[in-house]
């Protein structure tokens, strides 16, 4: 039997269900939404956790003219009375603001008009509605053309649609906070805040044509900033128990997907890399990661986990965080990298223009956007924060290295000179100076393998900074793979480095000697057998926290 396709990048529920794609059933959200009625319902979740797909699901369920067959076999179909009352019974206005990212206010305003115009154009047939008068039809034409009052455009469209159907409308707004994410650096934050506030105020507070609305985003922007227009919204964050299983994959979801594609043997590595989030009381995986990972396993011979979620944005938030860090903060990052938790107060309401005002705000943002999760709360109300999984741990490592290299690039010449002079004491001294002066945490994970990978990458980046050196990583040589091979054409010599990680300071020398023996035992020198290089230096370099030991 042919397997269903994996829905990589599919955020349209109708396309997913009609196109024979695999679907992890989240229709229970509809039941919970109707049982816990709220006029305005705001859901905040990290990116790539299924917000847009869930919004598309709601539209497909409630909208007049929807296809009931899309929900056959799903949890909601068992609720026959609820389906009879709500399925396909209401007009729906669905708008996404994820593309509103203008460089200035004028371009952002145009992009927002585009979002409104596209939805208004979906109702173009209302121009022939007997329930609309000439003034109404002129208003619809203006909305389709992006003309008129943008602040009241959502209210106007609601009125027109409601008049035609003689029913109140359901409003869905996806990624509501995107227009505010980067505008504080572009000089029009106040203007955009006012626009969004008025848009929501007209559209959701003074809107007599609205039945209820659902709004999604990454952050809960402070009420004083844009929610003054909302009429007491119900806010559901990642710490709330309600709706905790409807965004992201639960462990049962992941087990069923792996079983369906005959990938059960990969459960443990999937959990290690992509699990670890806590939403309310439910353990959650990032669905973007799991879907892409299953697609890779099912269609490729490459069985190496990738940083799927981490590679979907610039992740500049971590770099901004590290740039603001003092020694105390970097020590806390060190604890996180070791798999430990730290206790922090979290502010659930922020404005985007105040994120960088103090480091505590950035802790909150890292938590709410998925870079950190929590294991619970303390009696004083603080959250026990930790890095959720190996993917995010790798992301922190990569961003830390980027910061590290940027800060030490001009100070590496003494290290290069030490290699030129084969001065082991100076090599060791300069590596230690770079680490101590530039960064406070250098463990890179909570397993020995992860730590060695971190230090390997760290040293690799330092050595690759020098012009005239060819530096190779994990190259086949002799009977194995050498960690680092450095070819110095200027001095006609080669350097072979084996990186080790010690459990404590006292074992540094022993681990470094172990690396040195590995070079000899595995015959790594054979890498140079076909070259004209006859002088080859061997180094065992062992790391523990911010210290290293070099033997030669």
PDB file of C-alpha atoms in Angstrom, residues 138-248:
ATOM      1  CA  UNK A 138     -18.356  50.569  -3.656  1.00  0.00           C
ATOM      2  CA  UNK A 139     -16.787  49.867  -0.263  1.00  0.00           C
ATOM      3  CA  UNK A 140     -15.964  46.306  -1.339  1.00  0.00           C
ATOM      4  CA  UNK A 141     -14.372  47.563  -4.554  1.00  0.00           C
ATOM      5  CA  UNK A 142     -12.217  49.953  -2.539  1.00  0.00           C
ATOM      6  CA  UNK A 143     -11.126  47.192  -0.176  1.00  0.00           C
ATOM      7  CA  UNK A 144     -10.170  45.029  -3.166  1.00  0.00           C
ATOM      8  CA  UNK A 145      -8.116  47.924  -4.545  1.00  0.00           C
ATOM      9  CA  UNK A 146      -6.461  48.803  -1.240  1.00  0.00           C
ATOM     10  CA  UNK A 147      -8.181  52.158  -0.924  1.00  0.00           C
ATOM     11  CA  UNK A 148      -9.834  53.851   2.009  1.00  0.00           C
ATOM     12  CA  UNK A 149      -9.263  53.586   5.752  1.00  0.00           C
ATOM     13  CA  UNK A 150      -6.874  50.732   6.542  1.00  0.00           C
ATOM     14  CA  UNK A 151      -7.562  50.958  10.282  1.00  0.00           C
ATOM     15  CA  UNK A 152     -11.257  50.137   9.814  1.00  0.00           C
ATOM     16  CA  UNK A 153     -10.853  47.801   6.828  1.00  0.00           C
ATOM     17  CA  UNK A 154     -11.394  44.617   8.854  1.00  0.00           C
ATOM     18  CA  UNK A 155     -14.601  46.026  10.322  1.00  0.00           C
ATOM     19  CA  UNK A 156     -15.809  47.093   6.871  1.00  0.00           C
ATOM     20  CA  UNK A 157     -15.170  43.681   5.334  1.00  0.00           C
ATOM     21  CA  UNK A 158     -16.897  41.995   8.277  1.00  0.00           C
ATOM     22  CA  UNK A 159     -19.963  44.172   7.792  1.00  0.00           C
ATOM     23  CA  UNK A 160     -20.213  43.392   4.077  1.00  0.00           C
ATOM     24  CA  UNK A 161     -19.804  39.643   4.511  1.00  0.00           C
ATOM     25  CA  UNK A 162     -22.203  39.546   7.451  1.00  0.00           C
ATOM     26  CA  UNK A 163     -24.862  41.511   5.551  1.00  0.00           C
ATOM     27  CA  UNK A 164     -24.764  39.093   2.660  1.00  0.00           C
ATOM     28  CA  UNK A 165     -25.015  35.929   4.757  1.00  0.00           C
ATOM     29  CA  UNK A 166     -27.165  37.504   7.467  1.00  0.00           C
ATOM     30  CA  UNK A 167     -24.865  35.831   9.976  1.00  0.00           C
ATOM     31  CA  UNK A 168     -22.011  36.985  12.140  1.00  0.00           C
ATOM     32  CA  UNK A 169     -18.513  36.253  10.877  1.00  0.00           C
ATOM     33  CA  UNK A 170     -15.576  34.372  12.380  1.00  0.00           C
ATOM     34  CA  UNK A 171     -12.273  36.265  12.087  1.00  0.00           C
ATOM     35  CA  UNK A 172      -8.890  34.496  11.917  1.00  0.00           C
ATOM     36  CA  UNK A 173      -5.681  36.575  12.107  1.00  0.00           C
ATOM     37  CA  UNK A 174      -2.431  34.623  11.721  1.00  0.00           C
ATOM     38  CA  UNK A 175       1.007  35.951  12.770  1.00  0.00           C
ATOM     39  CA  UNK A 176      -0.416  39.167  14.178  1.00  0.00           C
ATOM     40  CA  UNK A 177       2.903  40.332  15.657  1.00  0.00           C
ATOM     41  CA  UNK A 178       5.121  40.035  12.569  1.00  0.00           C
ATOM     42  CA  UNK A 179       4.572  43.711  11.571  1.00  0.00           C
ATOM     43  CA  UNK A 180       6.126  44.742  14.907  1.00  0.00           C
ATOM     44  CA  UNK A 181       9.095  42.384  15.031  1.00  0.00           C
ATOM     45  CA  UNK A 182      11.746  44.485  13.305  1.00  0.00           C
ATOM     46  CA  UNK A 183      10.271  47.935  13.019  1.00  0.00           C
ATOM     47  CA  UNK A 184      11.930  49.285  16.165  1.00  0.00           C
ATOM     48  CA  UNK A 185      15.198  49.451  14.205  1.00  0.00           C
ATOM     49  CA  UNK A 186      13.494  51.081  11.210  1.00  0.00           C
ATOM     50  CA  UNK A 187      12.154  54.160  12.959  1.00  0.00           C
ATOM     51  CA  UNK A 188       8.408  53.623  12.599  1.00  0.00           C
ATOM     52  CA  UNK A 189       7.543  51.486  15.613  1.00  0.00           C
ATOM     53  CA  UNK A 190       5.088  54.005  17.088  1.00  0.00           C
ATOM     54  CA  UNK A 191       3.270  54.438  13.768  1.00  0.00           C
ATOM     55  CA  UNK A 192       2.949  50.688  13.226  1.00  0.00           C
ATOM     56  CA  UNK A 193       1.833  50.120  16.809  1.00  0.00           C
ATOM     57  CA  UNK A 194      -0.904  52.702  16.364  1.00  0.00           C
ATOM     58  CA  UNK A 195      -2.008  51.125  13.076  1.00  0.00           C
ATOM     59  CA  UNK A 196      -2.200  47.601  14.512  1.00  0.00           C
ATOM     60  CA  UNK A 197      -3.989  48.844  17.621  1.00  0.00           C
ATOM     61  CA  UNK A 198      -6.612  50.669  15.564  1.00  0.00           C
ATOM     62  CA  UNK A 199      -6.949  47.747  13.139  1.00  0.00           C
ATOM     63  CA  UNK A 200      -7.702  45.352  15.989  1.00  0.00           C
ATOM     64  CA  UNK A 201      -9.810  47.906  17.844  1.00  0.00           C
ATOM     65  CA  UNK A 202     -12.176  48.472  14.934  1.00  0.00           C
ATOM     66  CA  UNK A 203     -12.079  44.844  13.843  1.00  0.00           C
ATOM     67  CA  UNK A 204     -12.608  43.104  17.164  1.00  0.00           C
ATOM     68  CA  UNK A 205     -13.824  45.456  19.885  1.00  0.00           C
ATOM     69  CA  UNK A 206     -16.354  47.627  18.111  1.00  0.00           C
ATOM     70  CA  UNK A 207     -17.319  44.939  15.602  1.00  0.00           C
ATOM     71  CA  UNK A 208     -20.965  43.944  16.041  1.00  0.00           C
ATOM     72  CA  UNK A 209     -20.673  41.679  12.999  1.00  0.00           C
ATOM     73  CA  UNK A 210     -18.131  39.311  14.591  1.00  0.00           C
ATOM     74  CA  UNK A 211     -19.103  36.008  16.264  1.00  0.00           C
ATOM     75  CA  UNK A 212     -15.609  35.330  17.621  1.00  0.00           C
ATOM     76  CA  UNK A 213     -11.989  35.584  16.518  1.00  0.00           C
ATOM     77  CA  UNK A 214      -8.782  33.574  16.789  1.00  0.00           C
ATOM     78  CA  UNK A 215      -5.402  35.318  16.662  1.00  0.00           C
ATOM     79  CA  UNK A 216      -1.938  33.704  16.609  1.00  0.00           C
ATOM     80  CA  UNK A 217       1.605  34.970  17.016  1.00  0.00           C
ATOM     81  CA  UNK A 218       4.969  34.257  18.632  1.00  0.00           C
ATOM     82  CA  UNK A 219       4.900  36.824  21.431  1.00  0.00           C
ATOM     83  CA  UNK A 220       2.186  38.228  23.613  1.00  0.00           C
ATOM     84  CA  UNK A 221       2.665  41.905  22.910  1.00  0.00           C
ATOM     85  CA  UNK A 222       1.688  44.004  25.923  1.00  0.00           C
ATOM     86  CA  UNK A 223      -1.928  45.062  26.287  1.00  0.00           C
ATOM     87  CA  UNK A 224      -0.899  48.688  26.624  1.00  0.00           C
ATOM     88  CA  UNK A 225       0.895  48.470  23.286  1.00  0.00           C
ATOM     89  CA  UNK A 226      -1.784  47.180  20.883  1.00  0.00           C
ATOM     90  CA  UNK A 227      -4.411  45.248  22.829  1.00  0.00           C
ATOM     91  CA  UNK A 228      -6.249  48.242  24.220  1.00  0.00           C
ATOM     92  CA  UNK A 229      -8.638  47.647  21.354  1.00  0.00           C
ATOM     93  CA  UNK A 230      -9.291  44.045  22.323  1.00  0.00           C
ATOM     94  CA  UNK A 231     -12.334  43.320  24.442  1.00  0.00           C
ATOM     95  CA  UNK A 232     -10.793  41.184  27.220  1.00  0.00           C
ATOM     96  CA  UNK A 233      -9.088  38.580  25.010  1.00  0.00           C
ATOM     97  CA  UNK A 234      -8.468  35.067  26.241  1.00  0.00           C
ATOM     98  CA  UNK A 235      -4.713  34.622  26.004  1.00  0.00           C
ATOM     99  CA  UNK A 236      -3.234  31.124  25.748  1.00  0.00           C
ATOM    100  CA  UNK A 237       0.569  30.989  26.044  1.00  0.00           C
ATOM    101  CA  UNK A 238       2.949  28.037  26.108  1.00  0.00           C
ATOM    102  CA  UNK A 239       2.602  27.776  29.883  1.00  0.00           C
ATOM    103  CA  UNK A 240      -1.184  27.325  29.879  1.00  0.00           C
ATOM    104  CA  UNK A 241      -2.750  23.888  30.232  1.00  0.00           C
ATOM    105  CA  UNK A 242      -5.666  24.674  27.936  1.00  0.00           C
ATOM    106  CA  UNK A 243      -4.911  23.867  24.302  1.00  0.00           C
ATOM    107  CA  UNK A 244      -1.483  22.518  25.308  1.00  0.00           C
ATOM    108  CA  UNK A 245      -1.576  19.514  22.949  1.00  0.00           C
ATOM    109  CA  UNK A 246      -2.873  21.184  19.787  1.00  0.00           C
ATOM    110  CA  UNK A 247       0.299  23.012  18.719  1.00  0.00           C
ATOM    111  CA  UNK A 248       3.306  20.764  18.148  1.00  0.00           C
TER     112      UNK A 248
END
